[in-house]
């Protein structure tokens, strides 16, 4: 259930969010959203995306996590209204050790590996991750997962 994994990850950031006064807003259905995936790996993906969203956001802002279903896929969006990523950097951020200029400040810790790991995990699931970002406005990462077939549809 991807919705439950998201709730757990959001909860694990509770303390950091209070320090920076960032609210994590969850837009999830009450029903379970079952996906075919290695849930500990997907938890790691979410952890890295939310970690970035908080790290690159200003105080007193919010991070929104939303799930939507379309055909046989579930789409997970992690959206912030932080510093954004300049267009020319957007294709580089998934590379190992890449950090944009804006994120090399002393308060922006990290080795630049988070998104490389994210990309690797999503690729291993034969799924996709995309970034939509405007410098100075904010960033949204969206990745897909395969919906789990309902029990009665199995063996078809
Ligand atoms: P690590 O994840 O290893 O702690 P990191 O967060 O710097 O370090 P990545 O998660 O791989 O590394 O992200 C790479 C770079 O992409 C970041 O340094 C930053 O420049 C940019 N980036 C990633 N997510 C965001 C975001 N939500 N908003 C703005 N910039 C981002
Ligand atoms: Mg990171």
Coordinates of N, CA and C and ligand atoms in Angstrom, one line a residue:
X1 N 0.9 -1.2 0.0 CA 0.0 0.0 0.0 C 0.9 1.3 0.0
X2 N 1.0 1.9 -1.1 CA 1.9 3.1 -1.3 C 1.4 4.2 -0.4
X3 N 0.1 4.3 -0.1 CA -0.4 5.4 0.7 C 0.2 5.3 2.2
X4 N 0.2 4.1 2.6 CA 0.7 3.8 4.0 C 2.2 4.1 4.1
X5 N 2.9 3.7 3.0 CA 4.4 4.0 3.0 C 4.6 5.5 3.1
X6 N 3.8 6.3 2.3 CA 3.9 7.7 2.3 C 3.7 8.3 3.7
X7 N 2.6 7.8 4.4 CA 2.3 8.3 5.7 C 3.5 8.0 6.7
X8 N 4.1 6.9 6.6 CA 5.2 6.5 7.4 C 6.4 7.5 7.2
X9 N 6.7 7.7 5.9 CA 7.8 8.6 5.6 C 7.6 10.0 6.1
X10 N 6.4 10.5 5.8 CA 6.0 11.8 6.3 C 6.2 11.9 7.8
X11 N 5.8 10.9 8.5 CA 5.9 10.9 10.0 C 7.3 10.9 10.4
X12 N 8.2 10.2 9.7 CA 9.6 10.2 10.1 C 10.3 11.5 9.9
X13 N 9.7 12.5 9.2 CA 10.3 13.8 9.1 C 9.7 14.8 10.1
X14 N 8.8 14.4 10.9 CA 8.1 15.3 11.8 C 9.0 16.3 12.5
X15 N 10.1 15.8 13.1 CA 11.0 16.7 13.9 C 11.6 17.8 13.0
X16 N 12.2 17.4 11.9 CA 12.9 18.3 10.9 C 11.9 19.4 10.5
X17 N 10.6 19.0 10.2 CA 9.6 19.9 9.7 C 9.3 20.9 10.8
X18 N 9.3 20.6 12.0 CA 9.0 21.5 13.1 C 10.1 22.6 13.1
X19 N 11.3 22.1 13.1 CA 12.5 23.1 13.1 C 12.4 24.1 12.0
X20 N 12.0 23.6 10.8 CA 12.0 24.5 9.7 C 10.6 25.1 9.4
X21 N 9.7 24.7 10.2 CA 8.3 25.1 10.1 C 7.7 24.8 8.7
X22 N 8.0 23.6 8.3 CA 7.5 23.1 7.0 C 6.4 22.1 7.2
X23 N 5.3 22.3 6.6 CA 4.2 21.3 6.8 C 4.2 20.3 5.6
X24 N 4.1 19.0 6.0 CA 3.9 18.0 4.9 C 2.5 17.8 4.7
X25 N 2.0 18.1 3.5 CA 0.6 17.9 3.2 C 0.4 16.7 2.4
X26 N -0.5 15.8 2.9 CA -0.7 14.5 2.2 C -2.0 14.5 1.4
X27 N -2.0 14.3 0.1 CA -3.2 14.2 -0.6 C -3.4 12.7 -1.1
X28 N -4.0 11.9 -0.2 CA -4.1 10.5 -0.4 C -5.5 10.1 -0.2
X29 N -5.9 9.0 -0.9 CA -7.3 8.5 -0.6 C -7.2 7.6 0.6
X30 N -8.3 7.4 1.3 CA -8.4 6.5 2.4 C -8.2 5.1 2.1
X31 N -8.6 4.7 0.9 CA -8.4 3.3 0.4 C -7.0 3.0 0.2
X32 N -6.7 1.7 0.3 CA -5.3 1.3 0.0 C -5.0 1.4 -1.5
X33 N -3.8 1.8 -1.8 CA -3.4 1.8 -3.2 C -2.2 0.8 -3.4
X34 N -2.6 -0.4 -3.8 CA -1.6 -1.5 -3.9 C -0.8 -1.4 -5.1
X35 N 0.5 -1.5 -5.0 CA 1.4 -1.4 -6.1 C 2.4 -2.6 -6.0
X36 N 2.9 -2.9 -7.2 CA 3.8 -4.0 -7.4 C 5.2 -3.5 -7.3
X37 N 5.8 -3.5 -6.1 CA 7.1 -2.9 -5.9 C 7.8 -3.4 -4.7
X38 N 9.1 -3.2 -4.6 CA 9.9 -3.5 -3.4 C 9.7 -2.3 -2.5
X39 N 8.8 -2.5 -1.5 CA 8.4 -1.3 -0.7 C 9.5 -0.7 0.2
X40 N 10.6 -1.5 0.5 CA 11.6 -0.8 1.3 C 12.4 0.1 0.4
X41 N 12.5 -0.3 -0.9 CA 13.2 0.6 -1.8 C 12.4 1.8 -2.2
X42 N 11.1 1.6 -2.3 CA 10.3 2.8 -2.6 C 10.2 3.7 -1.4
X43 N 10.3 3.2 -0.2 CA 10.4 4.0 1.0 C 11.6 4.9 0.9
X44 N 12.7 4.3 0.5 CA 14.0 5.0 0.3 C 13.9 6.1 -0.7
X45 N 13.2 5.8 -1.8 CA 12.9 6.9 -2.9 C 12.2 8.0 -2.3
X46 N 11.1 7.7 -1.6 CA 10.3 8.8 -0.9 C 11.1 9.6 0.1
X47 N 11.9 8.8 0.9 CA 12.7 9.5 1.9 C 13.6 10.5 1.2
X48 N 14.3 10.1 0.2 CA 15.3 11.0 -0.5 C 14.6 12.2 -1.1
X49 N 13.4 12.0 -1.7 CA 12.7 13.1 -2.4 C 12.2 14.1 -1.3
X50 N 11.6 13.6 -0.2 CA 11.1 14.5 0.8 C 12.3 15.2 1.5
X51 N 13.4 14.5 1.7 CA 14.6 15.1 2.3 C 15.0 16.3 1.5
X52 N 15.1 16.1 0.2 CA 15.4 17.2 -0.7 C 14.4 18.3 -0.7
X53 N 13.1 18.0 -0.7 CA 12.1 19.0 -0.8 C 12.2 19.9 0.5
X54 N 12.5 19.3 1.6 CA 12.6 20.1 2.9 C 13.9 20.9 2.8
X55 N 15.0 20.2 2.4 CA 16.3 20.9 2.4 C 16.3 22.1 1.5
X56 N 15.6 22.0 0.4 CA 15.7 23.1 -0.6 C 14.4 24.0 -0.5
X57 N 13.7 24.0 0.6 CA 12.6 24.9 0.8 C 12.9 25.9 1.8
X58 N 12.2 27.0 1.7 CA 12.3 28.1 2.7 C 11.5 27.7 3.9
X59 N 11.8 28.4 5.0 CA 11.0 28.2 6.3 C 9.5 28.6 6.0
X60 N 8.7 28.1 6.8 CA 7.2 28.4 6.7 C 6.6 28.1 5.3
X61 N 7.1 27.0 4.7 CA 6.4 26.6 3.4 C 5.9 25.2 3.6
X62 N 5.4 24.6 2.5 CA 4.8 23.2 2.7 C 5.3 22.4 1.5
X63 N 5.3 21.1 1.8 CA 5.7 20.0 0.8 C 4.4 19.2 0.7
X64 N 4.0 19.0 -0.6 CA 2.8 18.2 -0.8 C 3.2 16.8 -1.5
X65 N 2.6 15.8 -0.9 CA 2.8 14.5 -1.5 C 1.4 14.0 -1.9
X66 N 1.3 13.6 -3.2 CA 0.0 13.2 -3.7 C 0.1 11.9 -4.6
X67 N -0.9 11.0 -4.5 CA -0.9 9.9 -5.3 C -2.2 9.9 -6.2
X68 N -2.0 9.5 -7.5 CA -3.1 9.5 -8.4 C -3.0 8.2 -9.2
X69 N -4.2 7.6 -9.6 CA -4.2 6.4 -10.4 C -4.6 6.7 -11.8
X70 N -3.9 6.1 -12.7 CA -4.3 6.2 -14.1 C -4.0 4.9 -14.8
X71 N -5.1 4.3 -15.4 CA -4.9 3.0 -16.1 C -4.3 2.0 -15.1
X72 N -3.1 1.4 -15.5 CA -2.5 0.4 -14.7 C -1.4 1.0 -13.8
X73 N -1.3 2.3 -13.7 CA -0.2 3.0 -13.0 C -0.7 3.8 -11.8
X74 N 0.2 3.9 -10.9 CA 0.0 4.9 -9.8 C 1.1 5.9 -10.0
X75 N 0.8 7.2 -9.9 CA 1.7 8.3 -9.9 C 1.9 8.9 -8.6
X76 N 3.1 9.1 -8.2 CA 3.4 9.7 -6.9 C 4.1 11.0 -7.1
X77 N 3.6 12.1 -6.6 CA 4.2 13.4 -6.8 C 4.7 14.0 -5.4
X78 N 5.9 14.5 -5.4 CA 6.4 15.2 -4.2 C 6.8 16.6 -4.7
X79 N 6.0 17.6 -4.2 CA 6.1 18.9 -4.7 C 6.5 19.9 -3.6
X80 N 7.4 20.8 -3.9 CA 7.8 21.8 -2.9 C 7.7 23.2 -3.6
X81 N 7.7 24.2 -2.7 CA 7.8 25.6 -3.3 C 9.1 26.2 -2.8
X82 N 10.2 25.5 -3.1 CA 11.5 25.9 -2.6 C 12.3 26.7 -3.7
X83 N 13.6 26.5 -3.7 CA 14.5 27.3 -4.5 C 14.4 26.9 -6.0
X84 N 13.9 25.7 -6.3 CA 13.8 25.3 -7.7 C 15.1 24.9 -8.3
X85 N 15.1 24.4 -9.5 CA 16.3 23.9 -10.2 C 16.3 24.6 -11.6
X86 N 17.4 25.3 -11.9 CA 17.5 25.9 -13.2 C 17.4 24.9 -14.3
X87 N 16.8 25.3 -15.4 CA 16.6 24.4 -16.5 C 17.9 23.6 -16.9
X88 N 19.0 24.3 -17.0 CA 20.2 23.6 -17.5 C 20.7 22.5 -16.5
X89 N 20.3 22.6 -15.2 CA 20.7 21.6 -14.2 C 19.8 20.4 -14.2
X90 N 18.6 20.6 -14.7 CA 17.6 19.5 -14.5 C 18.0 18.2 -15.1
X91 N 18.7 18.2 -16.2 CA 19.1 16.8 -16.7 C 20.4 16.3 -16.0
X92 N 21.0 17.1 -15.1 CA 22.2 16.6 -14.5 C 22.0 16.1 -13.0
X93 N 20.8 16.5 -12.5 CA 20.6 16.2 -11.0 C 20.6 14.7 -10.7
X94 N 20.3 13.9 -11.6 CA 20.2 12.5 -11.4 C 21.6 11.8 -11.4
X95 N 22.6 12.6 -11.9 CA 24.0 12.1 -11.9 C 24.6 12.0 -10.5
X96 N 25.4 11.0 -10.3 CA 26.1 10.8 -9.1 C 26.9 12.1 -8.7
X97 N 26.8 12.5 -7.5 CA 27.6 13.6 -6.9 C 27.3 15.0 -7.5
X98 N 26.2 15.0 -8.3 CA 25.9 16.4 -8.9 C 25.1 17.2 -7.9
X99 N 25.6 18.4 -7.7 CA 24.8 19.4 -6.8 C 24.9 20.7 -7.6
X100 N 23.7 21.4 -7.7 CA 23.7 22.6 -8.4 C 24.4 23.7 -7.5
X101 N 24.8 24.8 -8.1 CA 25.5 25.9 -7.4 C 24.7 26.3 -6.2
X102 N 23.4 26.4 -6.3 CA 22.6 26.9 -5.2 C 22.6 26.0 -4.0
X103 N 23.0 24.7 -4.2 CA 22.9 23.8 -3.1 C 24.3 23.5 -2.5
X104 N 25.3 24.3 -2.9 CA 26.6 24.0 -2.3 C 26.9 24.9 -1.1
X105 N 25.9 25.7 -0.7 CA 26.1 26.5 0.5 C 26.4 25.7 1.7
X106 N 26.9 26.3 2.8 CA 27.3 25.6 4.0 C 26.2 24.9 4.7
X107 N 25.0 25.5 4.6 CA 23.8 24.9 5.3 C 23.2 23.7 4.4
X108 N 23.6 23.5 3.2 CA 23.0 22.5 2.4 C 23.9 21.3 2.3
X109 N 23.7 20.4 3.3 CA 24.6 19.2 3.4 C 24.2 18.2 2.4
X110 N 25.0 17.3 2.1 CA 24.7 16.2 1.2 C 25.8 15.9 0.2
X111 N 25.9 14.7 -0.3 CA 27.0 14.3 -1.2 C 26.5 14.3 -2.7
X112 N 25.2 14.5 -2.9 CA 24.7 14.5 -4.3 C 24.4 13.1 -4.8
X113 N 24.2 12.2 -3.9 CA 23.9 10.8 -4.3 C 22.4 10.4 -4.2
X114 N 21.7 11.2 -3.5 CA 20.2 10.9 -3.3 C 19.5 10.6 -4.5
X115 N 19.5 11.5 -5.5 CA 18.7 11.3 -6.7 C 19.3 10.2 -7.6
X116 N 20.6 10.0 -7.5 CA 21.2 8.9 -8.3 C 20.6 7.5 -7.8
X117 N 20.5 7.4 -6.5 CA 19.9 6.2 -5.9 C 18.4 6.1 -6.3
X118 N 17.7 7.2 -6.2 CA 16.3 7.2 -6.6 C 16.1 6.7 -8.0
X119 N 16.9 7.3 -8.9 CA 16.8 6.9 -10.4 C 17.1 5.5 -10.6
X120 N 18.1 5.0 -9.9 CA 18.5 3.5 -10.0 C 17.3 2.6 -9.6
X121 N 16.7 3.0 -8.4 CA 15.6 2.2 -7.9 C 14.4 2.2 -8.9
X122 N 14.1 3.4 -9.4 CA 12.9 3.5 -10.3 C 13.2 2.7 -11.6
X123 N 14.5 2.8 -12.1 CA 14.8 2.1 -13.3 C 14.7 0.6 -13.1
X124 N 15.2 0.1 -11.9 CA 15.1 -1.3 -11.6 C 13.7 -1.8 -11.6
X125 N 12.7 -0.9 -11.3 CA 11.3 -1.3 -11.4 C 10.7 -1.1 -12.8
X126 N 11.6 -0.7 -13.7 CA 11.1 -0.4 -15.1 C 10.1 0.6 -15.1
X127 N 10.3 1.6 -14.3 CA 9.3 2.8 -14.2 C 10.1 4.1 -14.5
X128 N 9.4 5.2 -14.4 CA 10.0 6.5 -14.8 C 9.9 7.5 -13.7
X129 N 10.9 8.4 -13.7 CA 10.7 9.6 -12.8 C 11.0 10.8 -13.6
X130 N 10.2 11.9 -13.3 CA 10.4 13.1 -14.1 C 10.4 14.3 -13.1
X131 N 11.1 15.4 -13.5 CA 11.1 16.6 -12.7 C 10.5 17.7 -13.4
X132 N 9.7 18.5 -12.7 CA 9.2 19.8 -13.3 C 9.6 20.8 -12.3
X133 N 10.4 21.8 -12.7 CA 10.9 22.8 -11.8 C 11.1 24.1 -12.4
X134 N 10.9 25.2 -11.6 CA 11.2 26.5 -12.1 C 12.0 27.2 -11.0
X135 N 13.2 27.7 -11.4 CA 14.1 28.3 -10.4 C 13.3 29.5 -9.7
X136 N 13.4 29.4 -8.4 CA 12.8 30.5 -7.6 C 11.3 30.2 -7.2
X137 N 10.8 29.2 -7.8 CA 9.3 28.9 -7.6 C 9.1 27.6 -6.9
X138 N 9.7 26.5 -7.4 CA 9.6 25.3 -6.7 C 9.8 24.1 -7.7
X139 N 9.7 22.9 -7.1 CA 10.1 21.7 -7.8 C 9.0 20.6 -7.5
X140 N 8.7 19.8 -8.6 CA 7.9 18.6 -8.4 C 8.6 17.4 -9.0
X141 N 8.7 16.3 -8.3 CA 9.1 15.1 -8.8 C 7.9 14.1 -8.9
X142 N 7.8 13.5 -10.1 CA 6.7 12.5 -10.2 C 7.3 11.2 -10.7
X143 N 7.0 10.1 -10.0 CA 7.4 8.8 -10.5 C 6.2 7.9 -10.6
X144 N 6.3 6.9 -11.4 CA 5.2 5.9 -11.6 C 5.6 4.6 -11.0
X145 N 4.5 3.8 -10.7 CA 4.6 2.5 -10.2 C 3.5 1.6 -10.8
X146 N 3.7 0.3 -10.9 CA 2.7 -0.5 -11.4 C 1.7 -0.9 -10.4
X147 N 0.4 -0.7 -10.7 CA -0.7 -1.1 -9.8 C -0.6 -2.6 -9.6
X148 N -0.9 -3.0 -8.4 CA -1.0 -4.5 -8.2 C -2.3 -4.9 -8.7
X149 N -2.4 -6.1 -9.4 CA -3.6 -6.6 -9.9 C -4.5 -7.1 -8.7
X150 N -5.7 -6.9 -8.8 CA -6.6 -7.4 -7.8 C -6.6 -8.9 -7.8
X151 N -6.8 -9.5 -6.6 CA -6.7 -11.0 -6.5 C -7.4 -11.7 -7.6
X152 N -8.7 -11.3 -7.8 CA -9.5 -12.0 -8.8 C -9.1 -11.9 -10.2
X153 N -8.1 -11.0 -10.5 CA -7.7 -10.8 -11.8 C -6.4 -11.6 -12.1
X154 N -5.8 -12.1 -11.0 CA -4.6 -12.9 -11.2 C -4.8 -14.1 -12.0
X155 N -3.7 -14.6 -12.6 CA -3.6 -15.7 -13.5 C -4.4 -15.5 -14.8
X156 N -4.6 -14.3 -15.2 CA -5.3 -14.1 -16.4 C -4.3 -14.0 -17.6
Ligands
LIG1 P1 22.4 13.7 -0.7 O1 21.0 13.4 -1.3 O2 23.4 12.8 -1.1 O3 22.3 14.1 0.7 P2 21.9 16.1 -2.3 O4 20.6 16.2 -1.7 O5 22.7 17.3 -2.6 O6 22.8 15.1 -1.4 P3 20.6 14.8 -4.5 O7 19.5 14.4 -3.7 O8 21.1 13.7 -5.5 O9 21.9 15.3 -3.7 O10 20.2 16.0 -5.4 C1 21.1 16.6 -6.4 C2 20.9 18.1 -6.5 O11 19.7 18.3 -7.1 C3 20.9 18.8 -5.2 O12 22.2 19.1 -4.7 C4 20.2 20.1 -5.6 O13 21.0 20.9 -6.3 C5 19.2 19.5 -6.6 N1 17.8 19.3 -6.0 C6 17.3 18.0 -5.7 N2 16.1 18.1 -5.2 C7 15.8 19.4 -5.2 C8 14.6 20.2 -4.8 N3 13.5 19.6 -4.3 N4 14.7 21.6 -5.0 C9 15.8 22.2 -5.5 N5 16.9 21.5 -5.9 C10 16.9 20.2 -5.7
LIG2 MG1 19.3 14.5 -1.5

